[in-house]
Coordinates of C-alpha atoms in Angstrom, one line a residue:
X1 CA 0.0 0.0 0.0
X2 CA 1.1 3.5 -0.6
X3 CA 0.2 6.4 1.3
X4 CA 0.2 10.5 0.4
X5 CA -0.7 12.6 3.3
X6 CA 0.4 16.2 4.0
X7 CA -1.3 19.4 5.2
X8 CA -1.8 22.6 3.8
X9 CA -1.9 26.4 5.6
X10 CA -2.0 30.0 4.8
X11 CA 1.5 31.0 4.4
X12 CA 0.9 34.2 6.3
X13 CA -0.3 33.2 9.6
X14 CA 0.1 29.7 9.5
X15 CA -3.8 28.7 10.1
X16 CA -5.3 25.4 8.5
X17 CA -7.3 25.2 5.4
X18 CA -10.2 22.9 5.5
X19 CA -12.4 21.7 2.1
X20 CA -10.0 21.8 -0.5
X21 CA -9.9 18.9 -3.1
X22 CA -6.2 17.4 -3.2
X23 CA -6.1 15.1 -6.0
X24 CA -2.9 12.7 -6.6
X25 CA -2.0 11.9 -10.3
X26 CA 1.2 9.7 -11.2
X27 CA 2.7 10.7 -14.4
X28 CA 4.5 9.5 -17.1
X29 CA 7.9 11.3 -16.2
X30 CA 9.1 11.0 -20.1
X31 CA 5.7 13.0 -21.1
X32 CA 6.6 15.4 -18.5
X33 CA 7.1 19.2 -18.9
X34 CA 7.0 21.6 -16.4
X35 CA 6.8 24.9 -18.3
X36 CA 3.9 23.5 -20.4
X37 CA 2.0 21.5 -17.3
X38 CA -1.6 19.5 -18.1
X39 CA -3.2 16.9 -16.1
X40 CA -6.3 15.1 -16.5
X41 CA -8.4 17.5 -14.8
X42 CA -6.4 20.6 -17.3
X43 CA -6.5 20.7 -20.6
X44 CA -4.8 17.9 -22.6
X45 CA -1.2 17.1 -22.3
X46 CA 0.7 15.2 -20.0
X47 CA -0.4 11.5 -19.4
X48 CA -1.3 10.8 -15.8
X49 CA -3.6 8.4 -14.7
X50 CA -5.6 10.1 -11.7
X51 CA -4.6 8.1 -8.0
X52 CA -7.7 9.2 -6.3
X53 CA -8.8 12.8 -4.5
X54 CA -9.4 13.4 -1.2
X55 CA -10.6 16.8 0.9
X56 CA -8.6 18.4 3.4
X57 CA -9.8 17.9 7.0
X58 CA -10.6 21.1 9.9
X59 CA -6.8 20.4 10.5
X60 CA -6.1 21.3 7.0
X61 CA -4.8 17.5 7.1
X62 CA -4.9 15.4 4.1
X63 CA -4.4 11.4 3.5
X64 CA -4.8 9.3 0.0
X65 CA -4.0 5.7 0.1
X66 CA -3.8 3.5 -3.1
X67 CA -2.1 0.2 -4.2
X68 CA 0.3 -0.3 -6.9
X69 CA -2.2 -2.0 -9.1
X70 CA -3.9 1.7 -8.8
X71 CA -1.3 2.6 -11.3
X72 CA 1.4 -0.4 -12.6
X73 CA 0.6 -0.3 -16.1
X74 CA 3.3 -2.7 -16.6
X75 CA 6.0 -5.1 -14.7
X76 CA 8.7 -2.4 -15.5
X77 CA 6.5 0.4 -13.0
X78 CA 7.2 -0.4 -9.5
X79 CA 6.9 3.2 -8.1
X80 CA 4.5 6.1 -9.1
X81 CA 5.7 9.3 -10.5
X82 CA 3.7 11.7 -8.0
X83 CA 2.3 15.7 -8.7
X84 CA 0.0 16.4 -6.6
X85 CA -2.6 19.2 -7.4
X86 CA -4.8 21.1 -5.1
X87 CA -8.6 22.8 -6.1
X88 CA -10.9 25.4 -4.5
X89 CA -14.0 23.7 -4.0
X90 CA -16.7 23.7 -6.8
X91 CA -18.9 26.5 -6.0
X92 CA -21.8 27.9 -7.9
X93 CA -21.2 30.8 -10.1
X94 CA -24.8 32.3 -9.1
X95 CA -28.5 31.1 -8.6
X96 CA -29.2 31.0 -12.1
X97 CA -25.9 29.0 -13.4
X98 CA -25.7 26.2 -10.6
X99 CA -22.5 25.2 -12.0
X100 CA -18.6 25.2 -11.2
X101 CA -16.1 27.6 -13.2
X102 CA -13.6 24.8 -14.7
X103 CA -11.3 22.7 -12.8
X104 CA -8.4 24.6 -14.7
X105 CA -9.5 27.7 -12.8
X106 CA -9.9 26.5 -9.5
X107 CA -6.1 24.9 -9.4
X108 CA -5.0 26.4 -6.4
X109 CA -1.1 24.5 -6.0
X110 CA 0.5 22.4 -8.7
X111 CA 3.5 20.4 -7.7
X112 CA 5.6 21.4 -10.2
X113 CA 8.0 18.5 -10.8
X114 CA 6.7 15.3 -10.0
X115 CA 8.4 13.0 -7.3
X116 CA 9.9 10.3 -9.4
X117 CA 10.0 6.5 -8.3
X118 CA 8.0 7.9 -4.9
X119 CA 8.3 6.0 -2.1
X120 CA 5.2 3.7 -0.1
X121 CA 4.9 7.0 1.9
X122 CA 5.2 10.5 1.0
X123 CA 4.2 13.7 2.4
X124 CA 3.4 17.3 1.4
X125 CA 3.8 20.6 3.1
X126 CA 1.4 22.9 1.3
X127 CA 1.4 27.1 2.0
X128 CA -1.2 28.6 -0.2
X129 CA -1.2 32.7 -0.2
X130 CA -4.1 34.4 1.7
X131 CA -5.1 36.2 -1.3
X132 CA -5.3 33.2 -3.5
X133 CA -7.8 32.0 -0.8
X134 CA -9.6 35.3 -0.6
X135 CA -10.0 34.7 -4.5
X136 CA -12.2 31.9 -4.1
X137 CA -13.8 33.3 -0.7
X138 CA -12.1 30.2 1.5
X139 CA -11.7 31.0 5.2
X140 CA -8.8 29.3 7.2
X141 CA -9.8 27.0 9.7
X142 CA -8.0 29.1 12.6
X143 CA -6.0 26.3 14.2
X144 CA -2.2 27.4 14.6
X145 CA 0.7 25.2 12.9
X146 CA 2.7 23.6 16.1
X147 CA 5.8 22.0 15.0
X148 CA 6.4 19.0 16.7
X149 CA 10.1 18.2 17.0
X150 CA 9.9 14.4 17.3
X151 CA 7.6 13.6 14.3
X152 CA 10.0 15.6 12.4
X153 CA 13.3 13.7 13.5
X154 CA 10.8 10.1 13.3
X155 CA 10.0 10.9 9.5
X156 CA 14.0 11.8 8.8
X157 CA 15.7 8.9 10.5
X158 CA 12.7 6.9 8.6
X159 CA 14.4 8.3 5.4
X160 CA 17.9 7.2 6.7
X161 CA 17.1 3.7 7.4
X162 CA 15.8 3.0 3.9
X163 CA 17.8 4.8 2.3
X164 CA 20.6 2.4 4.1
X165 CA 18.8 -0.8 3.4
X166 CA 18.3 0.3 -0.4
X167 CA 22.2 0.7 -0.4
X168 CA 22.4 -2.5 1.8
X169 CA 20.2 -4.7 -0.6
X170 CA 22.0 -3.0 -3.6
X171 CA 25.8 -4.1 -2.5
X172 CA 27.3 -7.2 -4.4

């Protein structure tokens, strides 16, 4: 299993930002351009087959999981290709036209270069700009960022250890 989680807060004052629509894509990294970028939900471009969406919770927490048959298109595809793209929600343009503007303009964070041969978990520190927010009418969810020290030094030394059994398990 392979798990994408993260959290995402105004950049100014470091509260949380619930209801936004994260959606995971992996991407074909040979179809990749990043000055010309298109995912399924833009217009047509880069292949990417979408991973699934999720919202972001009160926390402005996030959390996808998804299995590599999710998107092994064939034996030589052990690891997705991440970017990871964040929406506005789909409001109504008025009474009278009860639909959404287009996904295209509600793309509120792009990932800009997609995390090649990602690991079974990755996560995903997202700062948005108050007035990108104020765009769309979003309010923060008001609870403060704490850092917390030990889950920081957990997730490196987590790093370490496989990046030591990869070079472990790679050694004649």
């Amino acid at each position: 299993m392979f798990r994408i989680f993260g959290n995402i807060r105004v950049k100014e004052t470091g509260e949380a930002i619930p209801g936004l629509v994260v959606v995971v894509f992996d991407v074909d990294p040979t179809q990749f351009d990043p000055n010309h970028l298109v995912v399924r939900d833009l217009p047509e471009g880069v292949r990417a087959d979408r991973l699934g969406s999720v919202l972001t919770d009160a926390g402005g927490h996030f959390e996808l999981t998804f299995e590599q048959a999710d998107f092994q298109l064939s034996d030589q595809e052990e690891r997705p290709d991440l970017m990871l793209v964040v929406f506005a929600p789909e409001d109504s343009r008025s009474a009278n036209e009860p639909s959404p503007v287009t996904p295209q303009e509600r793309v509120l964070h792009v990932s800009r270069v997609p995390r090649q041969d990602a690991g079974r978990t990755e996560a995903y520190a997202i700062r948005l700009l108050k007035a990108q927010l104020d765009r769309f009418e979003i309010p923060a969810g008001g609870d403060r960022a704490t850092l917390d020290p030990a889950q920081y030094v957990a997730a490196v030394q987590g790093a370490w250890d496989f990046q030591d059994a990869v070079k472990k398990g790679l050694q004649p």
